[in-house]
Short mmCIF file of C-alpha atoms and ligand atoms in Angstrom, two decimals:
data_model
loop_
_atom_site.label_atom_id
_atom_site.label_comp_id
_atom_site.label_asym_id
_atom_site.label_seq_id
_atom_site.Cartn_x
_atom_site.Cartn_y
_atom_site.Cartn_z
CA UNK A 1 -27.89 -9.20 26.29
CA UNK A 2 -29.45 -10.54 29.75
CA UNK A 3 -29.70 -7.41 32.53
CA UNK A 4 -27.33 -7.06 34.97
CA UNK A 5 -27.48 -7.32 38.15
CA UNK A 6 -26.05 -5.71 41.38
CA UNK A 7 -25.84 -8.81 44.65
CA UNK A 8 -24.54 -6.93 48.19
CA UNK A 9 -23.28 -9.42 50.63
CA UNK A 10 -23.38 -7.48 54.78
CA UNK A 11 -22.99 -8.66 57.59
CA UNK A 12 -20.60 -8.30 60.98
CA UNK A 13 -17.09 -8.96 60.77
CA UNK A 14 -16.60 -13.37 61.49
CA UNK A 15 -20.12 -13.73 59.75
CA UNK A 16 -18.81 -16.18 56.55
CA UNK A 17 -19.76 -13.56 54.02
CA UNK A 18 -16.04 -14.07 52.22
CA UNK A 19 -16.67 -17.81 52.21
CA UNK A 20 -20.38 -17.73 51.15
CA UNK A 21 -19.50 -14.54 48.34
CA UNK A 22 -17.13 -16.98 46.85
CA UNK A 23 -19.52 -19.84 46.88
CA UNK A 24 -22.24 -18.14 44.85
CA UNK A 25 -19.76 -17.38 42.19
CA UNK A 26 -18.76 -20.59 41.60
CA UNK A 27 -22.39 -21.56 41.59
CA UNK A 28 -23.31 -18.88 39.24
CA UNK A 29 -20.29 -18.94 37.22
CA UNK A 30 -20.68 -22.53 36.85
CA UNK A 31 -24.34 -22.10 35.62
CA UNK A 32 -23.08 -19.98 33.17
CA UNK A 33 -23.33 -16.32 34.03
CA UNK A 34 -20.82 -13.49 33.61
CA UNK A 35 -19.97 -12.59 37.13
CA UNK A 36 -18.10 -10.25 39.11
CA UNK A 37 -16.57 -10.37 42.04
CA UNK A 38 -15.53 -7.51 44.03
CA UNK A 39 -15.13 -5.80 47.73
CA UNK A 40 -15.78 -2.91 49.96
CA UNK A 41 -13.80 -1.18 50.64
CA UNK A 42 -11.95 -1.71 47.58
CA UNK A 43 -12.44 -2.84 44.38
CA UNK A 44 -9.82 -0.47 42.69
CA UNK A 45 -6.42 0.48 42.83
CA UNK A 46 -7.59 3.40 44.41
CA UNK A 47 -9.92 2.59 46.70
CA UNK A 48 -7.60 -0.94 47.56
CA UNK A 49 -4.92 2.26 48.68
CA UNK A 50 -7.77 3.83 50.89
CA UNK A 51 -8.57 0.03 51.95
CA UNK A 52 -5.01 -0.26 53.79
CA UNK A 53 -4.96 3.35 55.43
CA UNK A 54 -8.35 2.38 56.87
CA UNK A 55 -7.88 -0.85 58.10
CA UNK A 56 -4.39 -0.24 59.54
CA UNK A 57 -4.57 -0.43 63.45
CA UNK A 58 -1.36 2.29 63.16
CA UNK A 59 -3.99 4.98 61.81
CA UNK A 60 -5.82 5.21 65.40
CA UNK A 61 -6.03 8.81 65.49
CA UNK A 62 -8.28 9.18 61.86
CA UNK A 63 -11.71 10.75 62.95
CA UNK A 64 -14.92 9.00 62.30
CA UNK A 65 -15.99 12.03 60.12
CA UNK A 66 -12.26 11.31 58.03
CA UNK A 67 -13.13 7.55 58.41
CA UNK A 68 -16.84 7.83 56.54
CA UNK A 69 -15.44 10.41 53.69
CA UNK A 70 -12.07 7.63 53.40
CA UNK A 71 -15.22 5.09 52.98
CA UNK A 72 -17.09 7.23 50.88
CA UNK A 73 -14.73 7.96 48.63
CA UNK A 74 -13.57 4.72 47.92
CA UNK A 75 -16.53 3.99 47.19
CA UNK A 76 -17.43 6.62 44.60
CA UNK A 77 -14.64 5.17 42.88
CA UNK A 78 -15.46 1.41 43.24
CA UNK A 79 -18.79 2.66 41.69
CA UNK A 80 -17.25 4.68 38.39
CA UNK A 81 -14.36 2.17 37.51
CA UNK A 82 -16.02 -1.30 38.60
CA UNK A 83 -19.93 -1.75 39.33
CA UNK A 84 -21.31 0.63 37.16
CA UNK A 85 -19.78 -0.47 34.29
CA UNK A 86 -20.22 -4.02 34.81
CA UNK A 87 -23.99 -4.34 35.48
CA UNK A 88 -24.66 -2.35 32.07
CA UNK A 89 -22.50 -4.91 30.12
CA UNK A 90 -24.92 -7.55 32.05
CA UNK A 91 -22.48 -8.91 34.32
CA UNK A 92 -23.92 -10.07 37.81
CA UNK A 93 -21.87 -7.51 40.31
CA UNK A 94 -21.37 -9.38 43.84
CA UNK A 95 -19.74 -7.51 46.20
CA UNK A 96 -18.74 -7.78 49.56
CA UNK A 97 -20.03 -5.19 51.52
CA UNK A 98 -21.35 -2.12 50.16
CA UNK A 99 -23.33 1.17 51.56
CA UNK A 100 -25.09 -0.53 54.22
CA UNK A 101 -22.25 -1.29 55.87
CA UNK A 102 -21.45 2.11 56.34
CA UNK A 103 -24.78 2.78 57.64
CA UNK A 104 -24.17 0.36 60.14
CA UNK A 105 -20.70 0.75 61.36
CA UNK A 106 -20.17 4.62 60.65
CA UNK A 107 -23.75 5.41 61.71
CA UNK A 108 -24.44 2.69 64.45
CA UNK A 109 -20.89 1.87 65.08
CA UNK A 110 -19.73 5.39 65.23
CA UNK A 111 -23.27 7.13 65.79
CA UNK A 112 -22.36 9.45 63.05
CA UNK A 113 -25.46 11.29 61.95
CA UNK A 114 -27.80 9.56 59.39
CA UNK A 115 -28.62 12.60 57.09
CA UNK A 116 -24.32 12.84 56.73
CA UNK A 117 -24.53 9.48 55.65
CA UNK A 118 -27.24 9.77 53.63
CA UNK A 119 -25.82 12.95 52.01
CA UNK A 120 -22.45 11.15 51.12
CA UNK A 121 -23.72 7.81 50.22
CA UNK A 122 -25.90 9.71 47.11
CA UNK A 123 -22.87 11.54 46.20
CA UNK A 124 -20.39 8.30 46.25
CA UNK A 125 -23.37 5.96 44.90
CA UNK A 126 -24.74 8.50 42.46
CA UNK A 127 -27.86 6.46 42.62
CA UNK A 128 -26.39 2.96 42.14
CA UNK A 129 -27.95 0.51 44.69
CA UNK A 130 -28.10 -3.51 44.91
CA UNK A 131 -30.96 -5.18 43.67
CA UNK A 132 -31.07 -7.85 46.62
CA UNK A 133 -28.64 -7.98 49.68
CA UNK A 134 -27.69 -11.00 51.83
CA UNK A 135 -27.11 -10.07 55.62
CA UNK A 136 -25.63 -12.67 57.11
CA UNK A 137 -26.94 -12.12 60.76
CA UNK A 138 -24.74 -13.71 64.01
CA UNK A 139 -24.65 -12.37 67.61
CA UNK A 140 -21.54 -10.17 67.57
CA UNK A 141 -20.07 -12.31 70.45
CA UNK A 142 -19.71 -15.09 68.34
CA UNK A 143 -18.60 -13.17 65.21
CA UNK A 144 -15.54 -11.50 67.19
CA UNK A 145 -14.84 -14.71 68.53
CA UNK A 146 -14.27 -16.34 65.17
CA UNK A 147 -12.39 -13.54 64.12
CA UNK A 148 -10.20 -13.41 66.72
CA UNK A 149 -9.30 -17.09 66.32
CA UNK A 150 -7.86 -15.92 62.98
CA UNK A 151 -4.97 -13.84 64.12
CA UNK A 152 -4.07 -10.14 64.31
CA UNK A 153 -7.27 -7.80 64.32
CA UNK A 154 -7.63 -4.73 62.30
CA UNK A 155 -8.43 -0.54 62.87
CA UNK A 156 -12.25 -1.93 63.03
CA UNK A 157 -12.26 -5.76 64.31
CA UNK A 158 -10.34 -4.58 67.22
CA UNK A 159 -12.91 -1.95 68.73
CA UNK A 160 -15.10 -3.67 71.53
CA UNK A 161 -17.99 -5.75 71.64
CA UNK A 162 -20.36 -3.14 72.14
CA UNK A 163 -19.29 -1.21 69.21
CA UNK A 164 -20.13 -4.46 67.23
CA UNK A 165 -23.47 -5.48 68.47
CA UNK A 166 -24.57 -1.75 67.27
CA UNK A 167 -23.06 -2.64 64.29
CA UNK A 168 -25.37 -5.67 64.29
CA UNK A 169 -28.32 -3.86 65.64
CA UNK A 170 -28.07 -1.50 63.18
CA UNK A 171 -27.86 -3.81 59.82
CA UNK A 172 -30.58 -6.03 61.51
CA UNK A 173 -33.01 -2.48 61.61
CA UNK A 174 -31.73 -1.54 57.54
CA UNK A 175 -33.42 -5.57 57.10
CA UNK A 176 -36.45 -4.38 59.07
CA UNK A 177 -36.62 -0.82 56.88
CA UNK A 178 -36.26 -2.69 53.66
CA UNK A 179 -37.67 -6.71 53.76
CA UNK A 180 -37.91 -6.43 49.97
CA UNK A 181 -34.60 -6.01 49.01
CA UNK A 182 -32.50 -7.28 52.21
CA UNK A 183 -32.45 -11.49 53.44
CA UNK A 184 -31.56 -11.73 56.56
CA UNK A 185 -29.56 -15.82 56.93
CA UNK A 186 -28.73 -17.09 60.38
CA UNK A 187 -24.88 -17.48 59.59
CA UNK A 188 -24.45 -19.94 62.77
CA UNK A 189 -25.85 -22.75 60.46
CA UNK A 190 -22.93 -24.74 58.23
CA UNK A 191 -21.00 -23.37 55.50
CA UNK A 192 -23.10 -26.13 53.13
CA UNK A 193 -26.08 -25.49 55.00
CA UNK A 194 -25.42 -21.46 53.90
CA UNK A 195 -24.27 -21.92 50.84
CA UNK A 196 -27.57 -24.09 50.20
CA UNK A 197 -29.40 -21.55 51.14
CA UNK A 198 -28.35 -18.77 49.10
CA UNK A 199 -27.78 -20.46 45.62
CA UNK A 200 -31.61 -21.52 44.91
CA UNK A 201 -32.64 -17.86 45.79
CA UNK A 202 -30.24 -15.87 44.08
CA UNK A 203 -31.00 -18.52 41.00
CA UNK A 204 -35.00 -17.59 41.63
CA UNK A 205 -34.52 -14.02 41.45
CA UNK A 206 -32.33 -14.14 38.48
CA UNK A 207 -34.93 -16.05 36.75
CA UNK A 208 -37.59 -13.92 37.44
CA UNK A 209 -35.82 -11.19 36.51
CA UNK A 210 -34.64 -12.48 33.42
CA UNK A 211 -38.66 -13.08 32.66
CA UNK A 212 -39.36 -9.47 33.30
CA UNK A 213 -36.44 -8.23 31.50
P1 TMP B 301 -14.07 -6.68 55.39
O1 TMP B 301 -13.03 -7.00 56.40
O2 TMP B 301 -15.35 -7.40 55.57
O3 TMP B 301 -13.56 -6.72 54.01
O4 TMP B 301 -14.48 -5.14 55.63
C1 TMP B 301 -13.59 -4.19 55.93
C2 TMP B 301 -13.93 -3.47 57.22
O5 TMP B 301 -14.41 -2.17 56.91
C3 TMP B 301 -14.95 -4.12 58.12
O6 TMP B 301 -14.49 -4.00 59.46
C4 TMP B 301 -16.18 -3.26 57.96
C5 TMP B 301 -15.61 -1.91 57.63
N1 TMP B 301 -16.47 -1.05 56.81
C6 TMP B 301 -17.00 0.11 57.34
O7 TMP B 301 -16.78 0.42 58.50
N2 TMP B 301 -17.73 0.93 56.53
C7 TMP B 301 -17.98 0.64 55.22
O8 TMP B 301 -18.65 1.41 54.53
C8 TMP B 301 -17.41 -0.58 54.67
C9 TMP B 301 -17.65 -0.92 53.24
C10 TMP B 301 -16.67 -1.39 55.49
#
């Protein structure tokens, strides 16, 4: 049975992670490999429940400390029901968004303290983390933009630009803390261009892996 393998895809909110997420599925799925696809927050029936109360912009009184435990928890179970079990049947996990994310917009985003977040992401991780993340990097001007030429913004797209170029600053200083494990892509290139990107190196580091394994 080939290892599995856990793929986190970060980035600001109109950054193309969905699109490019999707993309390397097909591209592994179509070289053959057992992959799943799944989300933060979410992932569960559970944790899709916790999705809607925090993303609804009607729940604007919930505290960020009720916010990160509402993240954390969905998380813990995202982790028991769906990524945990997958990688040690050998599946390829790739989800969208995972702990960095609250780093970034509970801790830069909502300058919660780092040792909280540190404390709650081992308890709702219990010492699962990705193998290799993509952080799809774009100023947050441009990201809001695109996401605001979508529609109807939610609890989190709709706080202001200065809450999302933390956000930015902060996953760009996770990249910065941890080179070996986190790309950084400049997501103002083309969907193909992307896409291009991506595929080769997540096949490289499959491969390798597969000849360590
Ligand atoms: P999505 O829209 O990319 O699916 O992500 C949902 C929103 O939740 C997005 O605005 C980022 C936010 N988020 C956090 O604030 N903390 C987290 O830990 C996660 C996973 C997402």
């Amino acid at each position: 049975m080939t290892r599995g393998r856990f793929i986190t895809f970060e980035g600001i909110e109109g950054c193309g992670k969905s699109t490019q997420i999707g993309l390397l599925a097909d591209h592994l799925r179509a070289a053959g490999r057992n992959v799943v696809l799944t989300r933060e927050p979410g992932g569960t029936p559970a944790a899709e429940a916790i999705r809607a109360i925090l993303l609804d912009p009607a729940q604007d009184a919930l505290s960020p400390t009720t916010e990160l435990l509402l993240y954390a928890a969905a998380r813990a179970q995202h982790v028991h029901q769906v990524i945990r079990p997958a990688v040690k049947a050998g599946a390829v996990v790739l989800c969208d968004r995972f702990a960095d994310s609250t780093e970034a917009y509970q801790g830069g985003g909502r300058a919660l303290s780092h040792e909280t977040i540190d404390i709650l992401r081992n308890i709702a991780t219990d010492g699962m983390g990705p193998d290799c993340t993509i952080l799809l990097d774009l100023p947050a001007a441009e990201g809001l933009a695109r996401t605001r030429s979508r529609g109807e913004l939610d609890r989190i797209e709709g706080e202001p630009l200065a809450f999302h170029e933390r956000v930015r600053a902060a996953f760009l200083a996770i990249a910065a803390r941890e080179p070996e494990r986190v790309i950084v892509i400049n997501a103002a290139a083309s969907v193909e261009a992307i896409a291009g990107e991506i595929g080769p190196r997540m096949d490289a580091l499959l491969c390798a892996e597969a000849q360590e394994a």
